[in-house]
Coordinates of C-alpha atoms in Angstrom, one line a residue:
M504 CA 69.5 -11.6 49.7
N505 CA 66.2 -10.0 48.7
N506 CA 64.8 -11.8 45.6
K507 CA 61.5 -9.9 45.5
V508 CA 60.5 -8.5 42.1
K509 CA 59.9 -4.8 42.3
L510 CA 56.8 -3.5 40.5
S511 CA 57.4 -0.8 38.0
L512 CA 54.9 2.0 37.2
E513 CA 54.7 0.6 33.6
D514 CA 53.7 -2.9 34.9
I515 CA 51.0 -1.4 37.2
M516 CA 49.6 0.7 34.3
D517 CA 49.5 -2.3 32.1
D518 CA 47.5 -4.3 34.7
I519 CA 45.1 -1.5 35.4
I520 CA 44.4 -1.0 31.7
E521 CA 43.9 -4.7 31.1
L522 CA 41.5 -4.9 34.0
T523 CA 39.4 -1.8 33.3
C524 CA 39.2 -2.0 29.5
D525 CA 37.7 -4.7 27.4
G526 CA 40.3 -3.9 24.7
F527 CA 42.6 -1.0 23.9
V528 CA 45.2 0.1 21.5
V529 CA 47.7 3.0 21.5
V530 CA 49.2 4.5 18.3
D531 CA 52.0 7.0 17.8
E532 CA 52.0 10.3 15.9
V533 CA 52.0 8.5 12.5
G534 CA 49.5 5.7 13.4
R535 CA 51.8 2.9 14.2
I536 CA 50.8 0.6 17.0
A537 CA 52.8 1.3 20.2
L538 CA 50.7 -0.7 22.6
I539 CA 47.8 -3.1 22.4
S540 CA 46.0 -5.2 25.1
D541 CA 46.0 -9.0 25.3
K542 CA 42.2 -9.1 25.2
Y543 CA 42.1 -7.1 22.0
C544 CA 44.8 -9.3 20.5
K545 CA 42.8 -12.4 21.4
F546 CA 39.6 -11.1 19.9
L547 CA 41.4 -10.0 16.7
G548 CA 43.2 -13.3 16.5
I549 CA 46.7 -11.7 16.3
V550 CA 50.0 -12.0 18.1
K551 CA 51.0 -8.9 20.0
E552 CA 54.7 -9.1 19.2
Q553 CA 54.0 -9.4 15.5
V554 CA 51.8 -6.2 15.2
L555 CA 53.7 -3.7 17.4
G556 CA 55.2 -1.1 15.1
K557 CA 52.8 -1.8 12.2
H558 CA 50.3 0.8 11.0
V559 CA 47.0 0.4 12.8
A560 CA 45.0 0.3 9.5
D561 CA 46.9 -2.8 8.4
V562 CA 45.9 -4.6 11.6
I563 CA 42.5 -3.5 12.8
E564 CA 39.5 -3.5 10.4
N565 CA 37.6 -0.3 9.9
T566 CA 39.8 1.6 12.4
R567 CA 39.9 5.3 12.6
M568 CA 42.8 5.7 15.0
H569 CA 45.1 7.2 12.4
I570 CA 42.3 9.7 11.4
V571 CA 42.0 10.8 15.0
V572 CA 45.8 11.4 15.1
E573 CA 45.5 13.5 12.0
T574 CA 42.4 15.6 13.0
G575 CA 43.0 15.8 16.7
K576 CA 39.3 15.3 17.3
A577 CA 38.1 12.7 19.7
E578 CA 35.4 10.1 18.6
L579 CA 33.3 8.8 21.5
N580 CA 30.8 5.9 21.6
E581 CA 31.2 5.1 17.9
A582 CA 30.0 1.8 16.4
Q583 CA 32.8 -0.1 14.7
E584 CA 32.4 -3.3 12.7
I585 CA 35.2 -5.8 13.1
K586 CA 35.1 -9.4 11.7
G587 CA 31.4 -8.9 10.9
N588 CA 30.6 -7.8 14.4
Y589 CA 29.8 -4.5 16.0
M590 CA 31.4 -3.0 19.1
I591 CA 31.5 0.4 20.7
A592 CA 34.8 2.3 20.3
N593 CA 36.2 5.5 21.9
R594 CA 39.2 7.2 20.3
V595 CA 41.0 10.1 22.0
P596 CA 44.1 12.0 20.8
I597 CA 47.1 12.2 23.1
V598 CA 48.3 15.8 23.4
R599 CA 51.5 17.0 25.0
R600 CA 52.4 20.7 25.1
G601 CA 49.9 21.4 22.3
E602 CA 51.3 18.7 20.1
I603 CA 49.5 15.4 19.1
I604 CA 51.9 12.6 19.9
G605 CA 49.5 9.7 19.4
A606 CA 46.0 8.4 20.3
I607 CA 44.5 5.8 22.5
G608 CA 41.4 3.7 21.6
T609 CA 39.2 1.5 23.7
V610 CA 36.6 -0.9 22.7
V611 CA 33.7 -2.2 24.7
F612 CA 32.6 -5.9 24.6
K613 CA 32.0 -8.3 27.4
N614 CA 32.9 -11.5 25.6
V615 CA 32.6 -12.9 22.1
D616 CA 29.3 -14.7 22.7
E617 CA 27.7 -11.5 24.0
L618 CA 29.2 -9.6 21.1
F619 CA 27.7 -12.0 18.6
K620 CA 24.3 -11.7 20.3
L621 CA 24.5 -7.9 20.2
H622 CA 25.5 -8.1 16.5
N623 CA 22.6 -10.4 15.6
A624 CA 20.2 -8.2 17.5
L625 CA 21.4 -5.1 15.7
L626 CA 21.1 -6.9 12.3
D627 CA 17.6 -8.1 13.2
M628 CA 16.6 -4.5 14.1
E629 CA 18.1 -3.2 10.9
R630 CA 16.1 -5.7 8.8
K631 CA 12.9 -4.9 10.6
L632 CA 13.5 -1.2 10.2
E633 CA 14.2 -1.6 6.5
S634 CA 11.1 -3.8 6.1
Y635 CA 9.0 -1.2 8.0
K636 CA 10.4 1.6 5.9
G637 CA 9.7 -0.3 2.7
R638 CA 6.1 -1.0 3.7
L639 CA 5.5 2.5 4.9
K640 CA 7.0 3.9 1.6
L641 CA 4.8 1.5 -0.4
E642 CA 1.6 2.3 1.5
N643 CA 2.3 6.1 1.5
S644 CA 3.5 6.7 -2.0
I645 CA 1.7 7.8 -5.2
T646 CA 0.6 5.3 -7.8
Y647 CA -0.7 7.7 -10.5
S648 CA 0.4 10.8 -12.3
F649 CA -1.3 13.3 -14.7
S650 CA -0.3 11.0 -17.6
D651 CA -2.7 8.4 -16.1
I652 CA -5.6 10.7 -16.6
I653 CA -6.8 9.4 -20.0
G654 CA -9.0 11.6 -22.2
S655 CA -9.0 14.2 -25.0
S656 CA -12.3 15.8 -24.4
L657 CA -12.2 19.6 -23.7
V658 CA -13.9 19.2 -20.3
I659 CA -11.3 16.7 -19.0
Q660 CA -8.4 18.7 -20.4
D661 CA -9.6 21.9 -18.7
T662 CA -9.9 19.9 -15.4
K663 CA -6.4 18.6 -15.7
K664 CA -5.0 22.1 -16.3
L665 CA -6.8 23.3 -13.1
A666 CA -5.4 20.4 -11.2
E667 CA -1.9 21.2 -12.5
K668 CA -2.3 24.7 -11.3
A669 CA -3.3 23.4 -7.8
A670 CA -0.2 21.3 -7.8
E671 CA 1.9 24.4 -8.0
T672 CA 0.5 25.8 -4.8
D673 CA 0.4 24.5 -1.2
S674 CA -3.3 25.3 -0.6
N675 CA -5.9 22.7 0.4
V676 CA -7.8 21.1 -2.5
L677 CA -11.4 19.9 -2.6
L678 CA -12.1 17.3 -5.3
L679 CA -15.8 17.1 -6.2
G680 CA -17.4 14.5 -8.5
E681 CA -19.6 11.4 -8.8
S682 CA -18.4 8.0 -7.6
G683 CA -15.9 6.5 -10.1
T684 CA -14.8 9.6 -11.8
G685 CA -11.2 9.3 -10.7
K686 CA -10.9 11.7 -7.8
E687 CA -8.1 9.6 -6.2
I688 CA -6.1 9.6 -9.4
F689 CA -6.3 13.4 -9.4
A690 CA -5.2 13.5 -5.7
H691 CA -2.1 11.3 -6.5
A692 CA -1.3 13.4 -9.5
I693 CA -1.5 16.7 -7.6
H694 CA 0.8 15.5 -4.8
G695 CA 3.2 13.9 -7.3
S696 CA 3.6 17.2 -9.2
S697 CA 3.8 19.4 -6.0
N698 CA 6.8 20.5 -4.0
R699 CA 5.8 17.9 -1.4
A700 CA 6.3 15.0 -3.9
N701 CA 9.2 13.7 -1.9
G702 CA 7.1 13.6 1.2
P703 CA 4.5 10.9 2.1
F704 CA 1.1 10.6 0.5
V705 CA -1.3 9.2 3.1
K706 CA -4.8 8.0 2.1
I707 CA -7.7 7.5 4.4
N708 CA -11.3 6.8 3.6
C709 CA -13.5 8.6 6.1
A710 CA -16.5 6.4 5.3
A711 CA -14.7 3.1 5.6
I712 CA -13.4 3.5 9.2
P713 CA -15.8 3.0 12.1
R714 CA -16.7 6.3 13.8
E715 CA -15.3 5.2 17.2
L716 CA -11.9 4.5 15.6
L717 CA -11.7 7.5 13.2
E718 CA -10.1 9.9 15.8
S719 CA -7.3 7.5 16.8
E720 CA -6.7 6.6 13.1
L721 CA -6.3 10.3 12.1
F722 CA -4.6 11.7 15.2
G723 CA -3.0 8.6 16.9
Y724 CA -3.2 7.5 20.5
E725 CA -1.0 7.0 23.6
S726 CA -0.3 3.8 25.4
G727 CA -3.3 2.5 27.4
S728 CA -5.7 5.0 25.9
F729 CA -8.3 2.2 25.3
T730 CA -8.7 -1.5 25.4
G731 CA -6.5 -3.1 22.7
A732 CA -4.3 -0.1 22.3
R733 CA -0.7 -0.8 21.4
K734 CA 1.8 -0.8 24.2
N735 CA 3.8 2.1 22.8
G736 CA 0.9 4.0 21.3
K737 CA 0.6 4.7 17.6
A738 CA 1.1 7.7 15.3
G739 CA -1.9 8.9 13.5
K740 CA -2.2 9.6 9.7
F741 CA -1.5 13.3 10.2
E742 CA 1.8 12.6 11.9
I743 CA 2.7 10.1 9.2
A744 CA 1.9 12.6 6.5
H745 CA 4.3 15.3 8.1
H746 CA 5.9 17.3 5.2
G747 CA 3.6 15.5 2.8
T748 CA -0.1 15.3 1.8
I749 CA -3.0 13.6 3.4
F750 CA -5.9 12.5 1.1
L751 CA -9.2 12.5 3.0
D752 CA -11.6 10.6 0.7
E753 CA -15.4 10.7 1.3
I754 CA -15.0 13.8 3.6
G755 CA -18.7 14.3 3.4
D756 CA -19.1 11.2 5.6
M757 CA -17.0 12.5 8.4
P758 CA -19.1 12.9 11.6
L759 CA -19.6 16.5 13.0
Y760 CA -17.6 15.9 16.2
M761 CA -14.6 14.9 14.0
Q762 CA -15.1 17.9 11.8
V763 CA -14.5 20.1 14.8
K764 CA -11.2 18.3 15.5
L765 CA -10.1 18.4 11.9
L766 CA -10.8 22.2 11.8
R767 CA -8.5 22.7 14.8
V768 CA -5.7 20.7 13.1
I769 CA -6.0 22.9 10.0
Q770 CA -6.0 26.1 12.0
E771 CA -3.3 25.3 14.6
R772 CA -1.2 22.9 12.4
E773 CA -0.9 20.5 15.4
V774 CA -2.5 17.3 16.5
E775 CA -3.2 15.8 19.9
R776 CA -3.2 12.0 20.3
V777 CA -6.0 10.3 22.0
G778 CA -5.1 10.0 25.7
S779 CA -2.4 12.7 25.5
S780 CA -2.3 16.4 26.4
K781 CA 0.8 17.0 24.3
H782 CA 0.5 18.9 21.0
R783 CA 2.6 17.7 18.1
K784 CA 3.2 20.1 15.2
V785 CA 2.4 18.8 11.7
D786 CA 3.1 20.3 8.3
V787 CA 0.5 18.7 6.1
R788 CA -1.4 19.6 2.9
I789 CA -5.0 18.4 2.7
I790 CA -6.7 17.1 -0.4
A791 CA -10.3 16.2 0.4
A792 CA -12.8 14.4 -1.9
T793 CA -16.5 13.7 -1.9
N794 CA -19.3 12.7 -4.2
K795 CA -21.8 14.6 -2.0
N796 CA -23.1 18.2 -2.3
L797 CA -21.3 19.9 0.5
E798 CA -23.1 23.2 0.0
D799 CA -26.4 21.5 0.6
M800 CA -24.9 19.7 3.6
V801 CA -23.8 23.1 5.0
K802 CA -27.3 24.4 4.6
N803 CA -28.9 21.6 6.5
K804 CA -26.1 21.7 9.2
S805 CA -24.7 18.3 8.5
F806 CA -21.3 19.8 7.5
R807 CA -19.6 22.6 9.2
E808 CA -19.5 25.8 7.2
D809 CA -16.1 26.9 8.6
L810 CA -14.5 23.6 7.7
Y811 CA -16.0 23.7 4.2
Y812 CA -14.4 27.0 3.5
R813 CA -11.1 25.8 4.9
L814 CA -11.1 22.9 2.6
N815 CA -12.6 24.6 -0.4
V816 CA -9.6 26.8 -1.3
M817 CA -8.9 25.1 -4.6
S818 CA -12.1 23.4 -5.8
I819 CA -11.9 21.0 -8.7
S820 CA -15.1 19.4 -10.2
I821 CA -14.3 16.2 -12.0
P822 CA -16.7 15.6 -14.9
P823 CA -18.8 12.4 -15.2
L824 CA -18.0 10.1 -18.1
R825 CA -21.2 10.7 -19.9
V826 CA -20.3 14.3 -20.7
R827 CA -16.7 13.5 -21.8
E828 CA -17.2 13.3 -25.6
G829 CA -14.9 10.9 -27.3
D830 CA -13.3 9.7 -24.1
I831 CA -15.2 6.4 -23.9
Q832 CA -13.4 5.1 -27.0
L833 CA -10.0 6.2 -25.6
L834 CA -10.6 4.7 -22.2
S835 CA -12.0 1.5 -23.6
S836 CA -8.9 1.0 -25.7
Y837 CA -6.7 1.9 -22.7
F838 CA -8.4 -0.6 -20.5
L839 CA -8.4 -3.3 -23.2
G840 CA -4.6 -3.0 -23.5
R841 CA -4.0 -3.0 -19.8
I842 CA -6.4 -5.9 -19.0
G843 CA -5.0 -7.8 -22.0
R844 CA -1.5 -7.9 -20.4
R845 CA -3.0 -9.8 -17.5
F846 CA -4.8 -12.4 -19.6
N847 CA -3.3 -15.3 -21.5
K848 CA -5.4 -14.6 -24.6
A849 CA -5.6 -12.0 -27.3
C850 CA -8.5 -9.7 -28.2
S851 CA -8.9 -8.2 -31.6
G852 CA -10.7 -5.1 -30.4
I853 CA -14.3 -3.9 -30.0
T854 CA -16.9 -4.2 -32.7
S855 CA -18.7 -1.1 -33.9
G856 CA -22.0 -2.6 -32.6
A857 CA -20.5 -3.0 -29.1
M858 CA -18.9 0.4 -29.2
N859 CA -22.2 2.0 -30.2
K860 CA -23.8 0.5 -27.1
L861 CA -21.0 1.7 -24.9
L862 CA -21.5 5.2 -26.3
A863 CA -25.2 5.2 -25.7
Y864 CA -25.0 4.0 -22.1
H865 CA -25.3 6.7 -19.4
W866 CA -22.5 5.2 -17.1
P867 CA -23.8 5.9 -13.5
G868 CA -20.6 4.2 -12.2
N869 CA -18.4 6.3 -14.6
I870 CA -14.8 5.2 -15.3
R871 CA -14.8 2.5 -12.7
E872 CA -17.9 0.9 -14.2
L873 CA -16.4 1.1 -17.7
Q874 CA -13.3 -0.7 -16.6
N875 CA -15.3 -3.4 -15.0
V876 CA -17.5 -3.8 -18.2
I877 CA -14.4 -4.2 -20.4
E878 CA -12.8 -6.7 -18.0
R879 CA -16.0 -8.8 -17.9
A880 CA -16.3 -8.8 -21.7
Y881 CA -12.6 -9.8 -22.0
N882 CA -13.3 -12.8 -19.8
L883 CA -16.1 -13.9 -22.1
I884 CA -14.4 -13.8 -25.5
D885 CA -12.5 -16.6 -27.1
N886 CA -8.8 -16.2 -28.0
G887 CA -8.4 -13.7 -30.8
E888 CA -12.1 -12.7 -30.8
A889 CA -13.4 -9.1 -30.7
I890 CA -15.7 -7.9 -28.0
D891 CA -19.2 -7.8 -29.4
R892 CA -22.7 -6.8 -28.1
K893 CA -23.3 -10.3 -26.7
H894 CA -20.2 -9.9 -24.4
L895 CA -21.6 -6.8 -22.7
A896 CA -23.9 -6.8 -19.8
K897 CA -27.6 -6.8 -20.9
E898 CA -28.3 -3.4 -19.3
I899 CA -25.8 -2.0 -21.7
S900 CA -26.3 -4.1 -24.8
G901 CA -30.0 -4.9 -24.6
W902 CA -28.9 -8.3 -26.0
I903 CA -31.2 -11.3 -25.3
E904 CA -29.9 -14.7 -26.2
Y905 CA -32.8 -16.6 -27.6
K906 CA -33.0 -20.4 -27.6
E907 CA -33.6 -22.3 -30.9
I908 CA -37.3 -22.3 -31.7
R909 CA -38.5 -25.5 -33.4
P910 CA -41.9 -26.1 -35.1
L911 CA -44.8 -26.6 -32.7
E912 CA -45.7 -30.0 -34.3
E913 CA -42.2 -31.3 -33.6
T914 CA -42.2 -30.1 -30.1
M915 CA -45.7 -31.6 -29.4
R916 CA -44.6 -35.0 -30.9
E917 CA -41.6 -35.2 -28.6
T918 CA -43.6 -34.3 -25.6
E919 CA -46.3 -36.9 -26.4
I920 CA -43.7 -39.7 -26.9
K921 CA -42.1 -38.8 -23.6
A922 CA -45.4 -38.8 -21.8
L923 CA -46.3 -42.2 -23.3
Q924 CA -42.9 -43.7 -22.4
E925 CA -43.1 -42.5 -18.8
A926 CA -46.7 -43.8 -18.3
I927 CA -45.9 -47.3 -19.8
E928 CA -42.9 -47.6 -17.6
S929 CA -44.8 -46.5 -14.5
C930 CA -47.7 -49.0 -15.2
R931 CA -45.3 -51.8 -16.1
G932 CA -46.8 -52.1 -19.6
N933 CA -50.4 -52.5 -18.4
K934 CA -52.3 -50.8 -21.3
S935 CA -55.5 -50.3 -19.4
K936 CA -53.8 -48.5 -16.6
V937 CA -51.8 -46.4 -19.0
A938 CA -55.0 -45.3 -20.8
K939 CA -56.6 -44.5 -17.5
L940 CA -53.5 -42.6 -16.3
L941 CA -53.4 -40.5 -19.5
N942 CA -57.1 -40.0 -19.5
I943 CA -57.6 -41.4 -23.0
S944 CA -59.4 -44.5 -24.4
R945 CA -57.6 -47.8 -25.1
A946 CA -58.2 -47.3 -28.8
T947 CA -56.6 -43.9 -28.8
L948 CA -53.6 -45.3 -26.8
Y949 CA -53.1 -48.1 -29.3
E950 CA -53.4 -45.6 -32.2
K951 CA -50.7 -43.3 -30.7
M952 CA -48.4 -46.2 -29.8
N953 CA -48.7 -47.5 -33.4
R954 CA -48.0 -44.1 -34.8
Y955 CA -44.7 -43.9 -32.8
N956 CA -43.7 -47.5 -33.4
M957 CA -44.1 -48.3 -29.7
L958 CA -46.1 -51.6 -30.1
K959 CA -44.2 -54.8 -29.6

């Protein structure tokens, strides 16, 4: 009698699927589980016999098997989170004679330990990416708007209106003005009111970066371009500013060889990283600023004429503080309020004497200097006190703090007593030596000691 168990096609298929798939599930035309692998059951922590016939959404977390049955569209290599872990899922509809009769899904995982490692690695990458995005957004976002430009003078109001007009265009802007007049605030405000406001605002000070690093900072570099270069290279400021604005402060300090490269970027709208021959397209608006006279620099050949005209499409001259009538009072009150919020003491204002000195000063450092002067004065006042002339720097106030002047006779008396005491102590009371040391006679010495009650 032959007692051998015959293999059925169904048994063979079950074994093949179990061996070749990390986990699988089959659902019928309404999403009920028709078949599920032992591996998948073990991972899910379920008993196969108890879930067969149940709707797949009631058994498997975040499943889309029933959706695939409804849409008839396969979903391949999709990440699926189950029990707080990620895996890769493939979901394919089963079609017979043009009719969807179910779907089969497979998941890829080697073992639970590896799955947990993969999950933790993904979470770590997500955290790093979010942290990087946060820092990038913070570094490349605007801080000021037109409302932060304080002043009621006609000259500053006209300047603001011109800047607001510039914000409505996509042309390059050149901000001209002395140091401390607020060129960066205008650059922030123009970007924030433009159609690029949702894009990055990238700042770079052309005078603060060493010349040998300026090119790689602006245009980026490829791996191995120079000693110390990052393994994967680095994007330059122009690439980071794509679809946004780049603010080139102190443009007058840019070396001539870099001016040539910047001109090409403006003309071709593309950058080439250091160490690369590949051109990368960039869509960037340029706002440049300088406290130098670029026209004179063009004449003496220290600034390229063609670059000057490329940048000088919308030119805005920001007035110095000394010509902004009435704005010193407004700005002083503004800074007083802002600084006061940082200090743990109150200030009752600025006296008329101190304000008159502020108004008379010529302010070579402009708004930045005024802010520093107000902060210094705030540090010197007592709680509740007003800022007065004596709290201002002497070059502004002309204030000289005199010491108490006493009568000459009183000063000479104290000086003589001190000299006698030091001489007697030095000579251990020997009157002859004291008289000789002080170059006076013994009679004069006794007369002085008697006058000051020093005889014993």
